[in-house]
PDB file of C-alpha atoms in Angstrom:
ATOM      1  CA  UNK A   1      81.919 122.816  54.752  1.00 71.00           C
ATOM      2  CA  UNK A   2      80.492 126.095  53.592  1.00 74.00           C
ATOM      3  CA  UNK A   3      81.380 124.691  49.673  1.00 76.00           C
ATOM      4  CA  UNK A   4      79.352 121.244  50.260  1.00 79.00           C
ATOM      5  CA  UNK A   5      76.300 123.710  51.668  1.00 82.00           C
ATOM      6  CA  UNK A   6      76.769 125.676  48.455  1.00 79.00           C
ATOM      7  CA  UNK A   7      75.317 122.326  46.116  1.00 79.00           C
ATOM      8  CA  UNK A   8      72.290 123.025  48.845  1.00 84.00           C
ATOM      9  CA  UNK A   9      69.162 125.264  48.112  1.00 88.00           C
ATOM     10  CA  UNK A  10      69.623 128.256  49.949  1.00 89.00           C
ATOM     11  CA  UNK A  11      66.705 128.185  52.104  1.00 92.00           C
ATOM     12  CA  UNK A  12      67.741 124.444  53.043  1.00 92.00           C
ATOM     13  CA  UNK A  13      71.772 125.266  53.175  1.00 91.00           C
ATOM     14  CA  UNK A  14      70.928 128.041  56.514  1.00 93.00           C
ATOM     15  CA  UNK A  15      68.668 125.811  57.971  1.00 94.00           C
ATOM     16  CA  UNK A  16      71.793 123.161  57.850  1.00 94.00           C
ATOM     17  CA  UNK A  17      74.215 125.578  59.158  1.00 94.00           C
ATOM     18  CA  UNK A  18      72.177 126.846  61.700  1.00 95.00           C
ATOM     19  CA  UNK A  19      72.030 123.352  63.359  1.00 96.00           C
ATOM     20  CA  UNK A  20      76.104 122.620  62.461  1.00 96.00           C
ATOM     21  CA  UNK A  21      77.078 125.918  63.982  1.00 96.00           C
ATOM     22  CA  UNK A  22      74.589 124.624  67.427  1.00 97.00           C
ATOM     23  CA  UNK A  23      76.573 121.404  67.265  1.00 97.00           C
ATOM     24  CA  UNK A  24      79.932 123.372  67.436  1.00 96.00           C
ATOM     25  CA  UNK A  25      79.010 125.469  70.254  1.00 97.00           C
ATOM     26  CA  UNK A  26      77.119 122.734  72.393  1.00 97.00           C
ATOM     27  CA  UNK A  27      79.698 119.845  72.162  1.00 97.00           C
ATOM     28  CA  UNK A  28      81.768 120.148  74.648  1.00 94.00           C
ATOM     29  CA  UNK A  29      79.208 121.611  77.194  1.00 95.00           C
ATOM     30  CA  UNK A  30      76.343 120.003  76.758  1.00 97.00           C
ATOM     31  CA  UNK A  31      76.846 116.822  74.385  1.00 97.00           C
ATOM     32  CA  UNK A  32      73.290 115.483  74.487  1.00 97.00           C
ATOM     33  CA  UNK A  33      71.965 118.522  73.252  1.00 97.00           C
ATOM     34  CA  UNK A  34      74.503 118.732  70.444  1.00 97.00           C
ATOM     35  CA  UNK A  35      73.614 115.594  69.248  1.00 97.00           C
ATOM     36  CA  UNK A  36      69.773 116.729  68.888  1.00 97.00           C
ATOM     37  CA  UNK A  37      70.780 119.522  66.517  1.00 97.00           C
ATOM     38  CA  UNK A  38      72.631 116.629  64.606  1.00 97.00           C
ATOM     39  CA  UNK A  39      69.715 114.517  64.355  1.00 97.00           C
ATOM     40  CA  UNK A  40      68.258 117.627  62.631  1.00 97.00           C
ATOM     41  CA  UNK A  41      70.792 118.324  60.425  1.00 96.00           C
ATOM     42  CA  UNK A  42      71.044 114.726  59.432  1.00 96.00           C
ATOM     43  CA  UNK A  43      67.718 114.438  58.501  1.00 96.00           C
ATOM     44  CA  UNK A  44      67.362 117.199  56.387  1.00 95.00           C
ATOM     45  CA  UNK A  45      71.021 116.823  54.859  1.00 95.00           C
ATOM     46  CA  UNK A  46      72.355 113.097  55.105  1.00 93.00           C
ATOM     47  CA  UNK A  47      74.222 113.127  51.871  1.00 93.00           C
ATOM     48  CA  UNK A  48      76.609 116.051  53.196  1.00 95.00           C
ATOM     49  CA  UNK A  49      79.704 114.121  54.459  1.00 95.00           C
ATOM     50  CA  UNK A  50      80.192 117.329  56.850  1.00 95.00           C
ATOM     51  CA  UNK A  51      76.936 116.525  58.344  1.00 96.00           C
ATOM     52  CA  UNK A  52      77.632 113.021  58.767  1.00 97.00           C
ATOM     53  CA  UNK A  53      81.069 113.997  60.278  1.00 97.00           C
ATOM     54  CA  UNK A  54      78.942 116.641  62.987  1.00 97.00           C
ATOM     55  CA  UNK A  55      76.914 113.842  63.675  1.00 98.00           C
ATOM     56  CA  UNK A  56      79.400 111.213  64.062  1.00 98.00           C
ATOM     57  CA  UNK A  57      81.392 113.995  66.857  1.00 98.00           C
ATOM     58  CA  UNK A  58      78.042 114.511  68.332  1.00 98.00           C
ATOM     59  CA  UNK A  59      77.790 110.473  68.810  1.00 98.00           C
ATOM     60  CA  UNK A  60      80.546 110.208  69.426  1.00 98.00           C
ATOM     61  CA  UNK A  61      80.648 112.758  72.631  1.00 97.00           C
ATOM     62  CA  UNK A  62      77.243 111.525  73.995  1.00 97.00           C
ATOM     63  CA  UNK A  63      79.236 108.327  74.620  1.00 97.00           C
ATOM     64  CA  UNK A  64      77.101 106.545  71.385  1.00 98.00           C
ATOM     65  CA  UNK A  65      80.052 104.829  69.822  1.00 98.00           C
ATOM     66  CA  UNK A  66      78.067 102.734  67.597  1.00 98.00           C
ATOM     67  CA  UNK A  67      76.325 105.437  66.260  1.00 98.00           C
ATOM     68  CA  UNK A  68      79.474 107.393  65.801  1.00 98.00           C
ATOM     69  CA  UNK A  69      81.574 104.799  63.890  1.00 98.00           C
ATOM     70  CA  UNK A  70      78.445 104.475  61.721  1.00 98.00           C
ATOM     71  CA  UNK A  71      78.614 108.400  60.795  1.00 98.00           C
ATOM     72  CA  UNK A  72      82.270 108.390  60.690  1.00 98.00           C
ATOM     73  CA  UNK A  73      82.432 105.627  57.929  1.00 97.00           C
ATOM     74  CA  UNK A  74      79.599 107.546  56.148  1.00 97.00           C
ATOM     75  CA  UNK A  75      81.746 110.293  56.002  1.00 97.00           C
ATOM     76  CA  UNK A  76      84.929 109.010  54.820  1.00 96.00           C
ATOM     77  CA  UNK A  77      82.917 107.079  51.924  1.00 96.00           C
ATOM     78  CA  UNK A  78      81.816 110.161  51.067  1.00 94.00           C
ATOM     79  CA  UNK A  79      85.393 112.188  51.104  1.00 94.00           C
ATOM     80  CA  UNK A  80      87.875 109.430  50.496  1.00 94.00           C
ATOM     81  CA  UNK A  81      90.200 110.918  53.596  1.00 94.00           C
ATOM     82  CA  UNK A  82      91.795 109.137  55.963  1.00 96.00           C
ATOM     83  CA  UNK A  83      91.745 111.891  58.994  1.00 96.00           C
ATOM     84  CA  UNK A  84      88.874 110.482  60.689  1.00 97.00           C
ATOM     85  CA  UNK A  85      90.523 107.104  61.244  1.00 98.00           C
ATOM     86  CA  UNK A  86      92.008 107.782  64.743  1.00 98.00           C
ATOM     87  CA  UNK A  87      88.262 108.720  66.213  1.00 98.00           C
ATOM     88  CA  UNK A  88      87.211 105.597  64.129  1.00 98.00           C
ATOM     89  CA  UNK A  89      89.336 103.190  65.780  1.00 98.00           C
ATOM     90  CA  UNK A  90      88.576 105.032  69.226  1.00 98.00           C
ATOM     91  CA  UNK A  91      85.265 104.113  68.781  1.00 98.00           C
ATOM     92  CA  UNK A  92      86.137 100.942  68.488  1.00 98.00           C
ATOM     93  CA  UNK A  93      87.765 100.820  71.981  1.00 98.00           C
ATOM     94  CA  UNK A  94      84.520 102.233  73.261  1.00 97.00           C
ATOM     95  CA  UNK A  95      82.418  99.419  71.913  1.00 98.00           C
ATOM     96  CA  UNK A  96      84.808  97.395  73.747  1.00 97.00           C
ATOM     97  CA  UNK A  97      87.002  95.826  70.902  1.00 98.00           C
ATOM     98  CA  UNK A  98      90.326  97.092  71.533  1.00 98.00           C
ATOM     99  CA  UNK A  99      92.220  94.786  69.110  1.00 98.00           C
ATOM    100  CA  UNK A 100      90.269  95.912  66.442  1.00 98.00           C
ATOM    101  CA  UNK A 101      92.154  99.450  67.435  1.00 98.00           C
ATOM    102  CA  UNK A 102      95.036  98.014  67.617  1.00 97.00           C
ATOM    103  CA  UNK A 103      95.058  96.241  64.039  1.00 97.00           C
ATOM    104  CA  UNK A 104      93.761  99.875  62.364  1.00 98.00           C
ATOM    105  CA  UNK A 105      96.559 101.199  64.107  1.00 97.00           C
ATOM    106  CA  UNK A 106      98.901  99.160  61.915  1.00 96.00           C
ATOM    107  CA  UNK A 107      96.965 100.076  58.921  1.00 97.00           C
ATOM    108  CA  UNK A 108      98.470 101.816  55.741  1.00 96.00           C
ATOM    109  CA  UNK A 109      96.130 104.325  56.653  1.00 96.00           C
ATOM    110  CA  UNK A 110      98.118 105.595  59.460  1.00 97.00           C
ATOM    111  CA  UNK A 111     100.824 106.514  57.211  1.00 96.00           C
ATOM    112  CA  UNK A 112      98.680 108.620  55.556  1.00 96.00           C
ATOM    113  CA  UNK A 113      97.839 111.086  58.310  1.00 97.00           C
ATOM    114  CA  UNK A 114      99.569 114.237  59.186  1.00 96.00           C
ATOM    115  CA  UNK A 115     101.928 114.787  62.317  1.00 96.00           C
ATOM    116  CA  UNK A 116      98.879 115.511  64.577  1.00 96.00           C
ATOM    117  CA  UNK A 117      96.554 112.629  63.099  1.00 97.00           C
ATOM    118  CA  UNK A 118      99.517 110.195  63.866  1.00 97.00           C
ATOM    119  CA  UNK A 119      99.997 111.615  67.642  1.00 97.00           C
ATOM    120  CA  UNK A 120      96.064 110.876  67.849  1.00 97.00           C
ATOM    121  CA  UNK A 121      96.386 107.345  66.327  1.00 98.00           C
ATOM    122  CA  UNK A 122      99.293 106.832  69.072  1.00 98.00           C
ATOM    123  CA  UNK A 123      97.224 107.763  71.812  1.00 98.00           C
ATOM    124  CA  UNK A 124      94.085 105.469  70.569  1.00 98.00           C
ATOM    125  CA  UNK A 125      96.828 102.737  70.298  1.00 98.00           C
ATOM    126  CA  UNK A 126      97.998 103.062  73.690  1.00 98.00           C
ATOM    127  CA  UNK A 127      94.924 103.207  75.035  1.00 98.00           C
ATOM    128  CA  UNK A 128      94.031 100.121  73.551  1.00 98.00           C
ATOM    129  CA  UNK A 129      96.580  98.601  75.383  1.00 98.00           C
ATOM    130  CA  UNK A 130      95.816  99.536  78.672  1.00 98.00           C
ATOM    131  CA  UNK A 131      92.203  97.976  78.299  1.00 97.00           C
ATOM    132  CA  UNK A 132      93.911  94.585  77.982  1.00 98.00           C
ATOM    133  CA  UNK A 133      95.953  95.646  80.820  1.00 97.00           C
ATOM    134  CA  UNK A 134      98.846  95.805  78.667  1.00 98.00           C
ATOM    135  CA  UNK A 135     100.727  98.615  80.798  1.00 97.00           C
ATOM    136  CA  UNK A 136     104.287  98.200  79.507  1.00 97.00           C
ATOM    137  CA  UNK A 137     103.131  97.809  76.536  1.00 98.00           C
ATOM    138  CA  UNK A 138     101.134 101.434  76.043  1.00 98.00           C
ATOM    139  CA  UNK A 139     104.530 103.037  77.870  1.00 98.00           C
ATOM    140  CA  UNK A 140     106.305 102.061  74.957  1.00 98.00           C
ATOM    141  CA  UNK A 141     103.398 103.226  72.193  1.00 98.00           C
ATOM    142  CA  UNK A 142     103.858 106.413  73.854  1.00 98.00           C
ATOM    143  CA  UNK A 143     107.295 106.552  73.691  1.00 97.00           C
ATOM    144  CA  UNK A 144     108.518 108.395  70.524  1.00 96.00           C
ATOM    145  CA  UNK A 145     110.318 111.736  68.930  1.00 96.00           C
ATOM    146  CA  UNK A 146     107.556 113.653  69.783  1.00 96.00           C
ATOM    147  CA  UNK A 147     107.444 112.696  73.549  1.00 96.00           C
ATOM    148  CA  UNK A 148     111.185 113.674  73.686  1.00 94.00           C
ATOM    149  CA  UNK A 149     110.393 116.596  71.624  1.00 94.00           C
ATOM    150  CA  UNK A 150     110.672 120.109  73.972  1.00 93.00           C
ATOM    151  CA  UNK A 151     108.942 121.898  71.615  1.00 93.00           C
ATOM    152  CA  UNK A 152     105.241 122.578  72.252  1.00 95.00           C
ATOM    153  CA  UNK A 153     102.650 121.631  69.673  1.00 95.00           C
ATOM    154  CA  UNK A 154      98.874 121.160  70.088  1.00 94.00           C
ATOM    155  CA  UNK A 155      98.856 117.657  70.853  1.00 94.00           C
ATOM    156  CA  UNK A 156     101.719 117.317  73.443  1.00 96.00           C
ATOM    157  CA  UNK A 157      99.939 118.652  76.770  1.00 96.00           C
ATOM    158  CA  UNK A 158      97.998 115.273  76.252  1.00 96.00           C
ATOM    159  CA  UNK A 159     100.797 113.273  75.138  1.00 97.00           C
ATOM    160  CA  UNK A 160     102.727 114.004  78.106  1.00 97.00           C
ATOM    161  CA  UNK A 161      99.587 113.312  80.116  1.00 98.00           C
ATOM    162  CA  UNK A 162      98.804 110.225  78.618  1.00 98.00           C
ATOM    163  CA  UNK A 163     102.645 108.783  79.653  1.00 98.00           C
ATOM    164  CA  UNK A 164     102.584 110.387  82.849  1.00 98.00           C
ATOM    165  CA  UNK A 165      99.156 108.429  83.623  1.00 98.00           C
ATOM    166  CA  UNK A 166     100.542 105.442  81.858  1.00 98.00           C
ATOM    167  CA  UNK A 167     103.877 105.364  84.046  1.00 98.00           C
ATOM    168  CA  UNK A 168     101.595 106.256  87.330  1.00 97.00           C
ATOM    169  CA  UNK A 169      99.608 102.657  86.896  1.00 97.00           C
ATOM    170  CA  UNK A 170     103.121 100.918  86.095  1.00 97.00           C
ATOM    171  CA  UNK A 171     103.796 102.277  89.658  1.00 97.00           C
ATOM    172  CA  UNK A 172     106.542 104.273  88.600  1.00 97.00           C
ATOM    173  CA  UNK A 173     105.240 107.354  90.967  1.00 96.00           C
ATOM    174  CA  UNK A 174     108.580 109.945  90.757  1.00 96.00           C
ATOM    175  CA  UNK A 175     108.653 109.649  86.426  1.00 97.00           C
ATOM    176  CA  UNK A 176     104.956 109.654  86.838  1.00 97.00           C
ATOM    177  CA  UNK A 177     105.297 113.234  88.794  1.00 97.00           C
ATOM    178  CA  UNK A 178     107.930 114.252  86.398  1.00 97.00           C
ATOM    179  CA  UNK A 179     105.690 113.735  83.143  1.00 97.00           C
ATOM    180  CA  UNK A 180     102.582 115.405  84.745  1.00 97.00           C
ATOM    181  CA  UNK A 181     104.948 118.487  85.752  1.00 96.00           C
ATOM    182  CA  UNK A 182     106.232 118.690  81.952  1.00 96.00           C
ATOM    183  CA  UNK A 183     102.057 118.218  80.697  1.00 97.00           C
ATOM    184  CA  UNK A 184     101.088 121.289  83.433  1.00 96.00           C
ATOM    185  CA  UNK A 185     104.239 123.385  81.605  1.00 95.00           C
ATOM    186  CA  UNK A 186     102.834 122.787  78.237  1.00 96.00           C
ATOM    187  CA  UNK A 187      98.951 122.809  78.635  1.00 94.00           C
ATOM    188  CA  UNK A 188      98.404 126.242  77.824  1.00 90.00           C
ATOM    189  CA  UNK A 189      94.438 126.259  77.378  1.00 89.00           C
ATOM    190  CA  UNK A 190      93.945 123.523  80.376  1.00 90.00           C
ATOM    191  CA  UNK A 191      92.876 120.688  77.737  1.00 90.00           C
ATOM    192  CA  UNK A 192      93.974 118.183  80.736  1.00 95.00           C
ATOM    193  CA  UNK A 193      93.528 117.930  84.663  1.00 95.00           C
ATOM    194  CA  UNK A 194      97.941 117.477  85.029  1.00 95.00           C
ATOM    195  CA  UNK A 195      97.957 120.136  87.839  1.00 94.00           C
ATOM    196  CA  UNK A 196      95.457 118.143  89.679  1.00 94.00           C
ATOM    197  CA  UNK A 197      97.106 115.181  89.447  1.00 95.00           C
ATOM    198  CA  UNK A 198     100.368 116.836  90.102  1.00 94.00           C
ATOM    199  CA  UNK A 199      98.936 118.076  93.039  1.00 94.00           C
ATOM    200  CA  UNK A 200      97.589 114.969  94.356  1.00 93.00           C
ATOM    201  CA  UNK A 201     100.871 113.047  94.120  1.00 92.00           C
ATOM    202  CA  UNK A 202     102.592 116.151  95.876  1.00 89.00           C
ATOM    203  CA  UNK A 203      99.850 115.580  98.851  1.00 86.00           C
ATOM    204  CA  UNK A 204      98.231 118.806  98.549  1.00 82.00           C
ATOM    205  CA  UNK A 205      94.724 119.108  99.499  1.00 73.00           C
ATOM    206  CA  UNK A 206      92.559 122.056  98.387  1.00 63.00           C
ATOM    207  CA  UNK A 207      89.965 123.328 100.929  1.00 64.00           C
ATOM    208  CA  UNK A 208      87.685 126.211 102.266  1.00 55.00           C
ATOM    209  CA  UNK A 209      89.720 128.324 104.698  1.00 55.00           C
ATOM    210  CA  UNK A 210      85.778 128.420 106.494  1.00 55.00           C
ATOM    211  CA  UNK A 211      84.788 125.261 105.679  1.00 54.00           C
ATOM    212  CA  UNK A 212      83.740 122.366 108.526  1.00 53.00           C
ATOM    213  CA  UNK A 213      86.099 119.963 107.362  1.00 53.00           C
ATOM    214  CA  UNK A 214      89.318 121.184 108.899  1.00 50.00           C
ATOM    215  CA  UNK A 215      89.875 118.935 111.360  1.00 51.00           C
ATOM    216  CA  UNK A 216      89.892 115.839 108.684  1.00 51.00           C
ATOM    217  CA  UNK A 217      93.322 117.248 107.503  1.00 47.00           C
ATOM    218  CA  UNK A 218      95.101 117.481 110.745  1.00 52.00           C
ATOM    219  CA  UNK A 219      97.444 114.868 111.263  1.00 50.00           C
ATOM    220  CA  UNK A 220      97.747 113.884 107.775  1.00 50.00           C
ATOM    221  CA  UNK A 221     101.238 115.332 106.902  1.00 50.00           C
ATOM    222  CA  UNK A 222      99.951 117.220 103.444  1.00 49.00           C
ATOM    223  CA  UNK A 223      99.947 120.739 102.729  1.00 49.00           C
ATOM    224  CA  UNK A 224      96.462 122.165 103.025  1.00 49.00           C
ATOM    225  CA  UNK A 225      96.090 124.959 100.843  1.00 51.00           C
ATOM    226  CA  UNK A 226      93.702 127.958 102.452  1.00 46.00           C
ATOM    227  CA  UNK A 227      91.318 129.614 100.206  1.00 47.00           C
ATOM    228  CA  UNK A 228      90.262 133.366 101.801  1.00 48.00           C
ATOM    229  CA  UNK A 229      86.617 133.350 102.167  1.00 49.00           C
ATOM    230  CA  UNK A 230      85.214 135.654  98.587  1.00 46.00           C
ATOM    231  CA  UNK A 231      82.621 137.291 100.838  1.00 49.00           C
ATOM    232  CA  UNK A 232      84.602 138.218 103.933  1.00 46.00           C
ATOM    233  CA  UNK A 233      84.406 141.835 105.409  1.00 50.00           C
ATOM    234  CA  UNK A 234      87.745 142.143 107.088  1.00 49.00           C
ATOM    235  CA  UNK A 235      89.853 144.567 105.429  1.00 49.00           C
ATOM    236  CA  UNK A 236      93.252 143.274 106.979  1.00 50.00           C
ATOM    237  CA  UNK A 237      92.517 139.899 105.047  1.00 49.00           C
ATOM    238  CA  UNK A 238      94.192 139.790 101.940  1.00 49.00           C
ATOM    239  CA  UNK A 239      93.583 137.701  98.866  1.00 48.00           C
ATOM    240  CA  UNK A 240      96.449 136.230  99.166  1.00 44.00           C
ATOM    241  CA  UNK A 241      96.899 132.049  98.992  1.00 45.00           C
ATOM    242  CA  UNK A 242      98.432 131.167 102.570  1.00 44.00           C
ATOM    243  CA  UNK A 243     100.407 127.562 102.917  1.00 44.00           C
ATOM    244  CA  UNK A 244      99.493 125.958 106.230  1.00 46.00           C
ATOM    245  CA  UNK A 245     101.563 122.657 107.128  1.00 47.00           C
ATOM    246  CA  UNK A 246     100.391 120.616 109.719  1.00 47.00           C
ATOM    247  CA  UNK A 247     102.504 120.397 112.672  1.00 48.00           C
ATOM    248  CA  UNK A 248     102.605 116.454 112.900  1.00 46.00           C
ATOM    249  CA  UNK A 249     105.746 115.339 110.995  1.00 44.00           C
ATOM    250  CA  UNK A 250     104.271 111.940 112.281  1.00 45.00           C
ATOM    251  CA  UNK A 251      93.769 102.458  70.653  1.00 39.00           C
ATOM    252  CA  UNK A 252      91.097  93.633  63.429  1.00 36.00           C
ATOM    253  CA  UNK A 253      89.648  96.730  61.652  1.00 40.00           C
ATOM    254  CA  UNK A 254      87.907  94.437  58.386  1.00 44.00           C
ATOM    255  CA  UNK A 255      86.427  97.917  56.672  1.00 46.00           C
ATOM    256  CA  UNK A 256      83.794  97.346  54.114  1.00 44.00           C
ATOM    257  CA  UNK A 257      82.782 100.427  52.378  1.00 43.00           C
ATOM    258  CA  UNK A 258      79.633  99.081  50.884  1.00 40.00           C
ATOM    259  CA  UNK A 259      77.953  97.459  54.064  1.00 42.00           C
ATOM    260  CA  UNK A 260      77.017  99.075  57.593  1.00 43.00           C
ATOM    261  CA  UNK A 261      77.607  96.735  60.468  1.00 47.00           C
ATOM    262  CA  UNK A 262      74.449  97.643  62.723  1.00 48.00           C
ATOM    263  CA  UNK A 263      75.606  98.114  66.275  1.00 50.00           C
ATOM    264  CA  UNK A 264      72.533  97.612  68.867  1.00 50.00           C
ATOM    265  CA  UNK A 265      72.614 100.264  71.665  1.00 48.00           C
ATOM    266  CA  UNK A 266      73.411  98.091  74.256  1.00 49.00           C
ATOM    267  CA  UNK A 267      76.960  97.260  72.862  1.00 49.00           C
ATOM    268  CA  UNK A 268      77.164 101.135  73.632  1.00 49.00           C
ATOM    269  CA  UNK A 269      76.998 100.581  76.621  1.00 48.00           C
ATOM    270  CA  UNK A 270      80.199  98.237  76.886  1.00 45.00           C
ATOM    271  CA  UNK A 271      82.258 101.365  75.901  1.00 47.00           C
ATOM    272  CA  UNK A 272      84.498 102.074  79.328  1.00 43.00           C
ATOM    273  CA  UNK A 273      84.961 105.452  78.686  1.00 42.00           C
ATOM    274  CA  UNK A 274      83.447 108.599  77.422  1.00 40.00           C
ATOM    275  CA  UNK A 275      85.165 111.351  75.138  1.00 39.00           C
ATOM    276  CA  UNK A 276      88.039 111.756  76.196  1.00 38.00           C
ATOM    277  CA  UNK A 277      88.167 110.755  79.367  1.00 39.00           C
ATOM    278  CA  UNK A 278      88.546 107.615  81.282  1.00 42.00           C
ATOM    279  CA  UNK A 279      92.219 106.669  81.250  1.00 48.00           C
ATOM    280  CA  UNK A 280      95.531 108.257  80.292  1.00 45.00           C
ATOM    281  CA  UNK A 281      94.390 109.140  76.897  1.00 47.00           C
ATOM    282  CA  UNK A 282      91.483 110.655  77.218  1.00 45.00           C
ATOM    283  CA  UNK A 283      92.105 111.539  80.724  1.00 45.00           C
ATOM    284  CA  UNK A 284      93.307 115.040  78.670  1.00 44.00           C
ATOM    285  CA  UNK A 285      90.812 115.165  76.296  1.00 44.00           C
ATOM    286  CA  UNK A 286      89.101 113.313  74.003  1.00 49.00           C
ATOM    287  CA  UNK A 287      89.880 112.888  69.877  1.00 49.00           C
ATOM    288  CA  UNK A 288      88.025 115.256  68.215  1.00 44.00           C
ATOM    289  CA  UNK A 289      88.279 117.652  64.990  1.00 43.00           C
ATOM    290  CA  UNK A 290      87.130 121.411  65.866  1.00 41.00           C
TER     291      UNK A 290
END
């Protein structure tokens, strides 16, 4: 990036990087106002192809998929690369045209990527197959070497995560919990919500220890974990977690580098999920490039 901001005048190039380096930090937090510091960059740099990739994340956070796979094809004109075509065909799911995900997924292009880009285009893939309700189907996009693998890379937390969601709709509950438990093991920076769901199917219930809703619990059969109230002045209370059990046991792709295909807003709107996460892809976290 810094070396396409060098063919910049100076002046202009920190005025560019300024709004980049607001992109980077807003993104995840606040993804509307990361895509206003991309509008600015785009406008005052829109031949940069690492502007039109910061604006094409930016879209593509704020749930603008259109947008995004506008951007995104920009940018790959403009580099000749192929590692932008996972979020490319992702986008396509969100405007609602999983096949078209599905058919880039079986692109030459694939073969091109690197381990990680490859992992991504699985997860797109399999995705795509769940919006056509195609359940068995994504299980066995999922399945590979790297699923089996017991080695821990960046991109396995949400691999595990996405089978492990994928084998909870098939109704397959106990390899369901077993897949979440291996995701929890290897998410190291909490990129997914697998101890939640872990949780869940293991019926435990996280509540104030003071709260008014303890009576909602009783009779239930889960495990209702206590939480010490933060601001309590007893001195014999610990800060210990105490275990209470209730007593009642009763992702066609026709790419044409020379033409934009305008996308109205609306069709924006079809998109079923937002970066990700809706289902067991993006349930972890969405595709993105740091």
């Amino acid at each position: 990036m810094r070396q396409e901001l060098l063919s910049l005048p100076k002046t202009l190039a920190e005025d560019v990087a300024k709004n980049l380096v607001m992109v980077a930090r807003l993104i995840d937090e606040d993804p509307e106002g990361a895509y206003g510091y991309s509008k600015v960059a785009l406008r005052l740099a829109s031949r940069v192809a690492a502007v039109r990739e910061a604006a094409g994340f930016a879209a593509y956070a704020s749930q603008k998929y259109g947008e995004a796979l506008a951007e995104f094809r920009a940018a790959r004109r403009m580099t000749g690369g192929v590692d932008l075509w996972p979020v490319m065909a992702d986008c396509e799911r969100g405007l609602g045209r999983p096949e078209r995900a599905l058919d880039m997924a079986g692109a030459p292009e694939v073969h091109k990527l690197d381990k990680a880009g490859q992992v991504e285009m699985r997860l797109v893939a399999a995705g795509a197959r769940r919006d056509m309700d195609q359940i068995d189907a994504a299980i066995v996009t999922l399945q590979s070497p790297e699923l089996a693998s017991n080695s821990v890379q960046p991109w396995t937390a949400r691999l595990r995560y996405a089978y492990a969601d994928a084998l909870l709709a098939a109704g397959r509950e106990d390899e369901a919990r077993e897949w979440f438990a291996k995701a929890v093991e290897s998410d190291r920076d909490g990129s997914t919500d697998a101890s939640d769901r872990l949780a869940e199917l293991d019926g435990v219930d996280f509540v104030d220890a003071l709260g008014d809703d303890e009576d909602e619990t009783e009779g239930t059969g889960a495990v209702t974990v206590v939480v010490p109230d933060a601001d309590s002045d007893d001195d014999d209370d610990d800060d210990s977690v105490v275990l209470e059990e209730d007593d009642d046991e009763d992702e066609y792709y026709d790419e044409d580098d020379l033409e934009y295909e305008e996308v109205d807003d609306d069709d924006d709107d079809a998109g079923h999920r937002g970066a990700a996460a809706s289902d067991g892809d993006r349930d972890g976290k969405d595709v993105r490039k740091d």
